[in-house]
Tab-separated table of C-alpha atoms in Angstrom:
chain	number	residue	atom	x	y	z
A	1	MET	CA	-17.344	32.539	47.762
A	2	GLN	CA	-15.163	34.107	45.225
A	3	PRO	CA	-12.245	31.806	43.929
A	4	ASP	CA	-8.514	32.908	44.635
A	5	THR	CA	-7.697	34.049	40.933
A	6	ILE	CA	-4.168	32.958	41.192
A	7	LYS	CA	-4.718	29.553	42.705
A	8	ALA	CA	-7.556	28.959	40.256
A	9	GLN	CA	-5.195	29.798	37.350
A	10	GLU	CA	-2.403	27.258	38.735
A	11	LEU	CA	-5.107	24.679	39.104
A	12	MET	CA	-5.947	25.117	35.314
A	13	ARG	CA	-2.325	25.149	34.457
A	14	LEU	CA	-1.868	21.816	36.218
A	15	LEU	CA	-4.800	20.181	34.482
A	16	THR	CA	-3.701	21.396	31.092
A	17	GLN	CA	-0.330	20.116	31.630
A	18	GLY	CA	-1.806	16.720	32.610
A	19	LEU	CA	-4.074	16.432	29.657
A	20	LEU	CA	-1.224	17.139	27.269
A	21	ALA	CA	0.959	14.907	29.011
A	22	HIS	CA	-1.795	11.954	28.835
A	23	ALA	CA	-2.387	12.711	25.259
A	24	GLU	CA	1.250	12.277	24.368
A	25	GLU	CA	1.567	9.107	26.481
A	26	LYS	CA	-1.549	7.505	24.956
A	27	THR	CA	-0.625	8.554	21.340
A	28	ALA	CA	2.943	6.953	21.985
A	29	SER	CA	1.382	3.523	23.366
A	30	GLU	CA	-1.344	3.128	20.855
A	31	LEU	CA	-0.395	4.884	17.803
A	32	GLY	CA	3.443	4.868	17.977
A	33	ASN	CA	5.701	7.342	16.245
A	34	ARG	CA	3.147	8.733	13.847
A	35	SER	CA	5.765	10.809	11.932
A	36	GLN	CA	7.021	7.414	10.360
A	37	TYR	CA	3.713	6.205	8.706
A	38	ILE	CA	0.570	7.428	7.200
A	39	GLY	CA	-2.543	6.800	9.213
A	40	MET	CA	-6.133	6.620	8.255
A	41	SER	CA	-6.853	10.020	9.910
A	42	ASP	CA	-4.007	11.478	7.732
A	43	ILE	CA	-5.573	10.037	4.733
A	44	GLY	CA	-9.046	11.462	5.876
A	45	LYS	CA	-7.462	14.887	6.228
A	46	GLY	CA	-5.763	14.598	2.844
A	47	VAL	CA	-8.866	13.977	1.070
A	48	GLU	CA	-10.182	17.353	2.134
A	49	CYS	CA	-7.015	19.324	2.500
A	50	MET	CA	-3.569	18.107	1.493
A	51	ARG	CA	-2.019	21.227	3.155
A	52	ALA	CA	-3.301	20.323	6.439
A	53	ALA	CA	-2.371	16.594	6.160
A	54	VAL	CA	1.388	17.374	5.076
A	55	ALA	CA	1.585	20.000	8.000
A	56	SER	CA	0.638	17.368	10.386
A	57	LYS	CA	3.303	14.888	9.085
A	58	LEU	CA	5.769	17.791	9.501
A	59	GLY	CA	4.998	18.096	13.306
A	60	ILE	CA	3.528	21.510	12.917
A	61	SER	CA	0.903	22.216	15.648
A	62	ALA	CA	-0.967	24.485	17.691
A	63	ILE	CA	-0.745	22.514	20.588
A	64	PRO	CA	2.248	23.232	23.011
A	65	ALA	CA	4.665	20.906	24.574
A	66	THR	CA	4.017	20.096	28.165
A	67	THR	CA	7.030	21.815	29.398
A	68	ASP	CA	5.799	25.066	27.748
A	69	VAL	CA	2.542	25.295	29.767
A	70	GLY	CA	3.974	27.361	32.422
A	71	GLU	CA	4.920	30.057	29.848
A	72	LEU	CA	1.463	30.367	28.510
A	73	ALA	CA	-0.479	33.678	29.046
A	74	HIS	CA	-3.895	33.259	30.749
A	75	GLU	CA	-5.970	33.535	27.454
A	76	ASP	CA	-3.570	31.008	25.738
A	77	LEU	CA	-3.966	28.676	28.633
A	78	VAL	CA	-7.734	28.822	28.454
A	79	ARG	CA	-7.763	28.274	24.697
A	80	VAL	CA	-5.483	25.385	25.004
A	81	LEU	CA	-7.295	23.713	27.877
A	82	GLY	CA	-10.730	24.210	26.086
A	83	ARG	CA	-9.339	22.442	23.023
A	84	GLN	CA	-7.778	19.711	24.982
A	85	ILE	CA	-11.168	18.866	26.954
A	86	ILE	CA	-12.858	18.524	23.386
A	87	LEU	CA	-10.169	16.450	21.901
A	88	GLN	CA	-9.922	14.050	24.768
A	89	ARG	CA	-13.419	13.711	25.380
A	90	GLY	CA	-13.592	11.242	22.563
A	91	HIS	CA	-10.951	9.114	24.428
A	92	TRP	CA	-13.073	9.296	27.629
A	93	GLN	CA	-16.050	8.160	25.622
A	94	GLU	CA	-14.004	5.388	24.040
A	95	TYR	CA	-13.295	3.816	27.406
A	96	GLY	CA	-16.991	4.120	28.402
A	97	ILE	CA	-18.081	2.519	25.150
A	98	GLU	CA	-15.682	-0.355	25.471
A	99	LYS	CA	-16.879	-1.076	28.778
A	100	ALA	CA	-20.317	-1.136	27.630
A	101	LEU	CA	-19.953	-3.280	24.593
A	102	THR	CA	-17.725	-5.905	26.625
A	103	ALA	CA	-20.634	-6.122	29.257
A	104	THR	CA	-22.664	-7.546	26.640
A	105	GLY	CA	-20.374	-10.233	26.033
A	106	VAL	CA	-19.572	-9.448	22.566
A	107	LYS	CA	-16.196	-10.395	21.291
A	108	LEU	CA	-14.300	-7.117	20.841
A	109	VAL	CA	-10.805	-6.075	19.923
A	110	PRO	CA	-9.710	-2.502	20.954
A	111	GLN	CA	-7.324	-0.684	18.643
A	112	LEU	CA	-6.625	-3.383	16.261
A	113	GLU	CA	-3.491	-2.452	14.034
A	114	ILE	CA	-3.144	-3.170	10.540
A	115	SER	CA	0.135	-2.244	8.867
A	116	ILE	CA	1.226	-2.433	5.037
A	117	GLU	CA	3.835	-1.220	2.855
A	118	HIS	CA	2.451	0.481	-0.467
A	119	ASN	CA	4.858	2.058	-2.995
A	120	GLY	CA	7.562	2.445	-0.241
A	121	VAL	CA	5.077	3.977	2.270
A	122	THR	CA	4.107	2.483	5.457
A	123	ILE	CA	0.302	2.860	6.105
A	124	LYS	CA	-1.229	2.070	9.187
A	125	ALA	CA	-4.995	1.599	10.238
A	126	HIS	CA	-5.937	1.743	13.969
A	127	LEU	CA	-9.465	0.429	14.401
A	128	ASP	CA	-11.182	1.757	17.521
A	129	PHE	CA	-13.325	-1.341	17.985
A	130	THR	CA	-13.414	-4.684	15.950
A	131	LEU	CA	-16.523	-6.879	16.769
A	132	VAL	CA	-16.528	-10.459	15.706
A	133	TRP	CA	-18.972	-13.376	15.426
A	134	GLY	CA	-18.030	-16.891	14.469
A	135	GLY	CA	-20.262	-19.789	13.625
A	136	LYS	CA	-21.950	-20.650	10.197
A	137	ARG	CA	-22.335	-17.064	9.350
A	138	PRO	CA	-19.155	-15.154	10.412
A	139	ALA	CA	-19.225	-11.404	10.441
A	140	VAL	CA	-16.882	-8.588	11.388
A	141	ARG	CA	-18.044	-5.085	12.406
A	142	ILE	CA	-15.684	-2.116	12.549
A	143	LEU	CA	-16.638	0.552	14.814
A	144	GLU	CA	-15.283	3.979	14.561
A	145	LEU	CA	-16.104	6.493	17.400
A	146	LYS	CA	-16.297	10.140	16.666
A	147	SER	CA	-16.833	12.760	19.478
A	148	ASN	CA	-19.078	15.672	18.165
A	149	GLY	CA	-20.279	18.847	19.729
A	150	ARG	CA	-23.575	18.392	17.841
A	151	ILE	CA	-24.445	15.170	15.733
A	152	PRO	CA	-23.861	15.989	12.173
A	153	GLU	CA	-26.603	15.357	9.450
A	154	SER	CA	-24.186	13.533	7.211
A	155	LEU	CA	-20.404	12.507	7.815
A	156	TYR	CA	-17.501	14.469	6.701
A	157	ALA	CA	-15.688	13.213	3.575
A	158	SER	CA	-12.590	12.667	5.798
A	159	TYR	CA	-14.610	10.377	8.097
A	160	GLU	CA	-15.790	8.338	5.338
A	161	ALA	CA	-12.386	8.052	3.697
A	162	GLN	CA	-11.170	6.786	7.033
A	163	LEU	CA	-14.027	4.082	7.228
A	164	TYR	CA	-13.197	2.983	3.570
A	165	GLY	CA	-9.530	2.849	4.267
A	166	GLN	CA	-10.294	0.574	7.351
A	167	VAL	CA	-12.724	-1.788	6.085
A	168	GLY	CA	-10.935	-2.236	2.689
A	169	LEU	CA	-7.670	-3.080	4.564
A	170	LEU	CA	-9.422	-5.504	6.661
A	171	LYS	CA	-10.778	-7.435	3.772
A	172	SER	CA	-7.595	-7.364	1.617
A	173	CYS	CA	-5.262	-8.072	4.285
A	174	TRP	CA	-7.311	-10.720	5.975
A	175	ALA	CA	-4.909	-13.734	5.433
A	176	GLN	CA	-1.685	-11.730	5.543
A	177	PRO	CA	0.345	-11.155	8.615
A	178	CYS	CA	-0.234	-7.550	9.010
A	179	PHE	CA	-2.492	-7.461	12.182
A	180	SER	CA	-1.219	-6.568	15.681
A	181	VAL	CA	-3.181	-6.064	19.002
A	182	PRO	CA	-1.749	-3.652	21.463
A	183	GLN	CA	-1.040	-4.847	25.189
A	184	THR	CA	-0.790	-8.523	23.841
A	185	ASP	CA	2.056	-10.763	22.251
A	186	LEU	CA	0.189	-10.718	18.992
A	187	ARG	CA	2.230	-8.949	16.442
A	188	GLN	CA	2.237	-9.356	12.630
A	189	VAL	CA	-0.200	-12.108	12.320
A	190	THR	CA	-3.182	-12.843	10.141
A	191	PHE	CA	-6.708	-11.797	11.257
A	192	PRO	CA	-7.990	-15.293	11.729
A	193	GLN	CA	-4.883	-16.223	13.828
A	194	ALA	CA	-5.427	-13.007	16.107
A	195	ILE	CA	-9.107	-13.910	16.691
A	196	LYS	CA	-8.348	-17.744	17.283
A	197	LYS	CA	-5.674	-16.711	19.915
A	198	MET	CA	-7.870	-14.030	21.607
A	199	PHE	CA	-11.237	-15.731	21.711
A	200	GLY	CA	-10.848	-19.373	20.258
A	201	VAL	CA	-13.172	-18.566	17.463
A	202	ASP	CA	-12.496	-20.142	14.011
A	203	LEU	CA	-12.666	-17.613	11.221
A	204	PRO	CA	-12.419	-18.645	7.386
A	205	GLU	CA	-9.157	-18.260	5.817
A	206	SER	CA	-10.622	-16.183	3.349
A	207	SER	CA	-12.724	-13.062	3.824
A	208	ASP	CA	-14.931	-13.686	0.829
A	209	ASN	CA	-17.543	-15.587	2.842
A	210	VAL	CA	-17.400	-13.156	5.840
A	211	ASP	CA	-20.057	-10.370	6.511
A	212	VAL	CA	-17.599	-7.401	6.736
A	213	GLU	CA	-19.084	-3.875	7.642
A	214	ALA	CA	-17.657	-0.594	8.917
A	215	TRP	CA	-19.814	1.758	11.019
A	216	VAL	CA	-19.261	5.342	12.683
A	217	LEU	CA	-20.658	6.099	15.924
A	218	SER	CA	-21.178	9.901	16.346
A	219	ILE	CA	-21.377	10.691	19.957
A	220	SER	CA	-22.277	14.190	21.504
A	221	MET	CA	-22.771	14.844	25.310
A	222	SER	CA	-26.443	13.590	25.087
A	223	GLU	CA	-26.987	11.866	21.747
A	224	VAL	CA	-25.780	8.929	19.709
A	225	LYS	CA	-26.124	8.294	16.078
A	226	PRO	CA	-24.752	5.587	14.035
A	227	PHE	CA	-23.610	5.968	10.178
A	228	GLY	CA	-23.161	3.046	7.890
A	229	PRO	CA	-22.774	0.568	6.773
A	230	TYR	CA	-19.564	1.140	4.860
A	231	LEU	CA	-18.660	-2.023	2.694
A	232	PRO	CA	-15.392	-2.976	1.413
A	233	ASP	CA	-14.641	-1.222	-1.956
A	234	MET	CA	-11.445	-1.934	-3.601
A	235	ASP	CA	-11.763	1.255	-5.788
A	236	MET	CA	-12.186	3.592	-2.628
A	237	LEU	CA	-9.193	1.659	-1.037
A	238	GLU	CA	-6.916	2.427	-3.994
A	239	ALA	CA	-7.963	6.138	-3.805
A	240	CYS	CA	-6.955	6.083	-0.083
A	241	MET	CA	-3.666	4.310	-0.800
A	242	GLN	CA	-2.933	6.863	-3.595
A	243	THR	CA	-3.713	9.785	-1.147
A	244	ALA	CA	-1.465	8.280	1.504
A	245	VAL	CA	1.567	8.205	-1.004
A	246	ALA	CA	0.705	11.613	-2.004
A	247	ILE	CA	0.891	13.059	1.424
A	248	TRP	CA	4.280	11.251	2.253
A	249	ARG	CA	5.671	12.390	-1.012
A	250	ALA	CA	4.632	15.961	-0.544
A	251	ALA	CA	6.044	15.937	3.196
A	252	GLU	CA	9.343	14.800	1.748
A	253	ASP	CA	9.557	17.647	-0.876
A	254	VAL	CA	8.624	20.236	1.673
A	255	ARG	CA	11.424	18.837	4.171
A	256	ALA	CA	13.824	19.167	1.207
A	257	GLY	CA	12.746	22.658	0.376
A	258	ASN	CA	11.416	21.678	-2.937
A	259	LEU	CA	7.774	22.793	-1.984
A	260	GLY	CA	6.283	25.142	0.450
A	261	LEU	CA	3.153	24.545	2.355
A	262	SER	CA	1.297	27.152	0.513
A	263	ASP	CA	2.091	25.332	-2.738
A	264	LEU	CA	-0.080	22.490	-1.635
A	265	ASP	CA	-3.749	22.282	-2.515
A	266	TYR	CA	-5.970	23.342	0.471
A	267	CYS	CA	-9.753	22.942	1.177
A	268	ARG	CA	-11.915	25.422	-0.864
A	269	GLY	CA	-14.945	26.988	0.355
A	270	PHE	CA	-16.442	27.023	3.716
A	271	HIS	CA	-15.585	23.900	5.879
A	272	PRO	CA	-16.441	23.743	9.725
A	273	LEU	CA	-13.264	21.851	10.401
A	274	CYS	CA	-11.005	24.785	9.147
A	275	ASP	CA	-11.305	26.328	12.650
A	276	TRP	CA	-9.676	23.407	14.131
A	277	CYS	CA	-6.781	23.355	11.648
A	278	ASP	CA	-3.267	23.857	13.227
A	279	VAL	CA	-2.065	25.650	10.113
A	280	ASN	CA	-5.148	27.891	9.457
A	281	GLY	CA	-3.180	31.107	10.573
A	282	ASP	CA	-1.135	31.402	7.144
A	283	CYS	CA	-3.543	29.268	5.110
A	284	PRO	CA	-3.860	31.068	1.490
A	285	LYS	CA	-7.649	30.383	1.547
A	286	PHE	CA	-7.634	33.299	4.461
A	287	GLN	CA	-5.076	35.658	3.017
A	288	ALA	CA	-6.582	39.100	2.936
A	289	ALA	CA	-6.205	42.688	4.409
A	290	SER	CA	-4.977	42.545	8.054
A	291	ILE	CA	-6.509	45.005	10.456
A	292	PRO	CA	-4.681	46.023	13.555
A	293	SER	CA	-6.138	44.320	16.570
A	294	ASP	CA	-6.065	47.459	18.685
A	295	SER	CA	-7.734	49.524	16.003
A	296	ALA	CA	-11.440	50.467	16.369
A	297	CYS	CA	-12.599	48.055	13.584
A	298	GLY	CA	-10.255	45.511	14.915
A	299	LEU	CA	-11.515	45.957	18.491
A	300	GLU	CA	-15.268	45.688	17.177
A	301	LEU	CA	-14.529	42.506	15.355
A	302	GLU	CA	-13.065	41.039	18.396
A	303	GLU	CA	-15.896	41.947	20.600
A	304	LEU	CA	-18.281	40.669	18.043
A	305	ALA	CA	-16.372	37.232	17.908
A	306	MET	CA	-16.602	37.227	21.829
A	307	LEU	CA	-20.327	38.003	21.863
A	308	LYS	CA	-21.036	35.299	19.244
A	309	GLU	CA	-19.099	32.803	21.494
A	310	ARG	CA	-21.214	33.879	24.581
A	311	LYS	CA	-24.314	33.624	22.488
A	312	ALA	CA	-23.552	29.885	21.593
A	313	VAL	CA	-23.003	28.956	25.178
A	314	LEU	CA	-26.152	30.756	26.255
A	315	GLU	CA	-28.250	28.967	23.456
A	316	GLU	CA	-26.913	25.682	24.489
A	317	ARG	CA	-27.738	26.460	28.126
A	318	ILE	CA	-31.317	27.713	27.126
A	319	THR	CA	-31.830	24.560	25.241
A	320	ASP	CA	-30.785	22.209	28.121
A	321	ALA	CA	-32.876	24.185	30.510
A	322	GLU	CA	-35.995	24.203	28.214
A	323	GLU	CA	-35.642	20.411	27.921
A	324	ARG	CA	-35.486	19.817	31.863
A	325	ILE	CA	-38.464	22.183	32.154
A	326	ARG	CA	-40.550	20.295	29.526
A	327	GLN	CA	-39.814	16.950	31.296
A	328	THR	CA	-40.676	18.331	34.604
A	329	TYR	CA	-43.808	19.813	33.063
A	330	SER	CA	-44.679	16.365	31.704
A	331	LEU	CA	-44.003	14.517	35.175
A	332	ILE	CA	-46.264	17.123	36.964
A	333	GLY	CA	-49.069	16.094	34.649
A	334	THR	CA	-50.749	19.420	34.423
A	335	GLN	CA	-52.000	21.392	31.720
A	336	ASP	CA	-52.276	24.676	33.481
A	337	TRP	CA	-49.915	27.713	33.867
A	338	ILE	CA	-47.042	27.413	36.392
A	339	SER	CA	-46.212	30.646	38.105
A	340	THR	CA	-42.903	31.725	39.868
A	341	GLY	CA	-41.877	35.106	40.672
A	342	ALA	CA	-42.655	37.625	37.846
A	343	HIS	CA	-42.974	34.897	35.202
A	344	ARG	CA	-45.438	32.097	34.251
A	345	PHE	CA	-44.751	29.057	32.223
A	346	ARG	CA	-46.833	26.478	30.235
A	347	VAL	CA	-46.005	23.771	27.702
A	348	THR	CA	-48.165	23.606	24.681
A	349	THR	CA	-48.466	21.399	21.532
A	350	VAL	CA	-47.878	23.501	18.386
A	351	ALA	CA	-48.906	22.012	14.991
A	352	GLY	CA	-46.010	21.028	12.887
A	353	ARG	CA	-44.996	23.381	10.030
A	354	LYS	CA	-46.629	22.276	6.600
A	355	THR	CA	-44.296	22.014	3.679
A	356	LEU	CA	-44.670	20.622	0.162
A	357	ASP	CA	-42.983	17.622	-0.836
A	358	ARG	CA	-42.245	18.147	-4.633
A	359	SER	CA	-41.570	14.527	-5.604
A	360	PRO	CA	-44.881	13.205	-4.930
A	361	VAL	CA	-46.597	16.333	-6.328
A	362	VAL	CA	-44.724	15.820	-9.628
A	363	ASP	CA	-45.669	12.032	-9.702
A	364	LYS	CA	-49.515	12.973	-8.940
A	365	LEU	CA	-49.639	15.806	-11.580
A	366	ALA	CA	-47.653	13.585	-14.057
A	367	SER	CA	-50.261	10.847	-13.785
A	368	LEU	CA	-53.224	13.316	-14.223
A	369	ILE	CA	-51.651	15.322	-17.116
A	370	GLY	CA	-49.657	12.658	-18.621
A	371	ASP	CA	-46.461	14.679	-19.118
A	372	GLU	CA	-43.682	14.941	-16.667
A	373	LEU	CA	-41.771	17.615	-18.394
A	374	LYS	CA	-44.823	20.019	-18.632
A	375	VAL	CA	-45.409	19.271	-14.872
A	376	GLN	CA	-41.638	20.303	-14.167
A	377	THR	CA	-41.780	23.282	-16.305
A	378	ALA	CA	-45.020	24.605	-14.708
A	379	LEU	CA	-43.535	24.199	-11.207
A	380	GLU	CA	-40.415	26.022	-11.925
A	381	GLN	CA	-42.369	28.827	-13.325
A	382	CYS	CA	-44.260	29.008	-9.959
A	383	GLU	CA	-41.097	29.033	-8.029
A	384	LYS	CA	-39.913	31.950	-6.191
A	385	GLU	CA	-36.461	32.672	-5.372
A	386	GLY	CA	-35.408	34.830	-2.174
A	387	LYS	CA	-33.095	37.862	-2.439
A	388	PRO	CA	-29.268	37.194	-2.168
A	389	HIS	CA	-28.017	37.984	1.460
A	390	ASP	CA	-24.757	38.417	3.023
A	391	ARG	CA	-23.478	36.036	5.601
A	392	LEU	CA	-20.783	36.805	8.146
A	393	TYR	CA	-18.505	34.130	8.880
A	394	ILE	CA	-16.263	34.416	11.987
A	395	GLY	CA	-13.263	31.638	12.336
A	396	LYS	CA	-10.419	31.268	14.738
A	397	ILE	CA	-6.769	31.749	13.968
A	398	ASN	CA	-4.575	29.145	15.419
A	399	LYS	CA	-1.124	30.242	16.142
A	400	PRO	CA	1.592	28.135	14.362
A	401	LEU	CA	4.332	26.714	16.525
A	402	LYS	CA	7.759	25.611	15.532
A	403	LEU	CA	8.416	22.153	13.729
A	404	ALA	CA	8.722	19.433	16.156
A	405	ALA	CA	12.095	18.043	16.746
């Protein structure tokens, strides 16, 4: 049965409006007015792109207001809905992870807030989860959740800056009345006071003898990977504080008309998060010749981008289907072919690809020859470099909206 196109679009419009409204309410209740302070995510963004961080403080966004959803064209509605599902998936995962951790009996504080003033700038950290153990060996673990389409091999610098800021503030502000817990009457207390009030656990008045670590938990739709530990580092904390002040001062200068966004430093080179930037539409990084979208070349480029998006979706579906079939084949317990229709299937074990680990080769040859420099030189002479090749990058342009009131 084919769906009613108009009714289907209205359902999508209703869902989009609901997701945007929920995001606004959640941000207001947990993070407050973000225009009044610099958060850890702002600092993380500023480490990689000052222009994007300042634009965020100025309220520039590609996300429409809930009242504007009814005016969106269908293609824009699809784009906004798709992005909201990806952005809010992290909140849904956060809820599930909190329930899972709580079920273990661990003492957990969700969304712990640390608020300080530094050089006249209000800086706040909101910790997804803070896990606490008392006793003779007190320990605290900060757990930051990141929702990823694919688990990264290593963390982005922006994520690591967030972690160093969080764990650094926890340690340095431990005995200061800088901590607050949402949905409770705990406001501007010390960390030991908050834990005593919530769990009846006595923590030392100083963090010096407490085992403090921060971790990132990267979560995709089917995988989880922890990154860490990140330990308190006062030099890294100071770098985070300097970045926060720089973002605030730059935002003030842009508001006053003393600077333009394009005057600020921006992310150089290729970065996968640029596609998600709200101000990538007029970023100096991408300034080049503009081709009319209705020209032959423009139409072909748009078609190529569409085909690559479809390819990515198909590859993901193929990967999922292959994994299900492999699991089913294993459960059947056969080594024979499986036939169905005009195709036959079989799962076989293929030998792993052989590669040469350079480090032990150098060590082994150096022990035989007795001269590591000669070994390195000989290996370099045997290396073969492939020919340079062109790579085509395709990125999305996010339409800039007006400044938030």
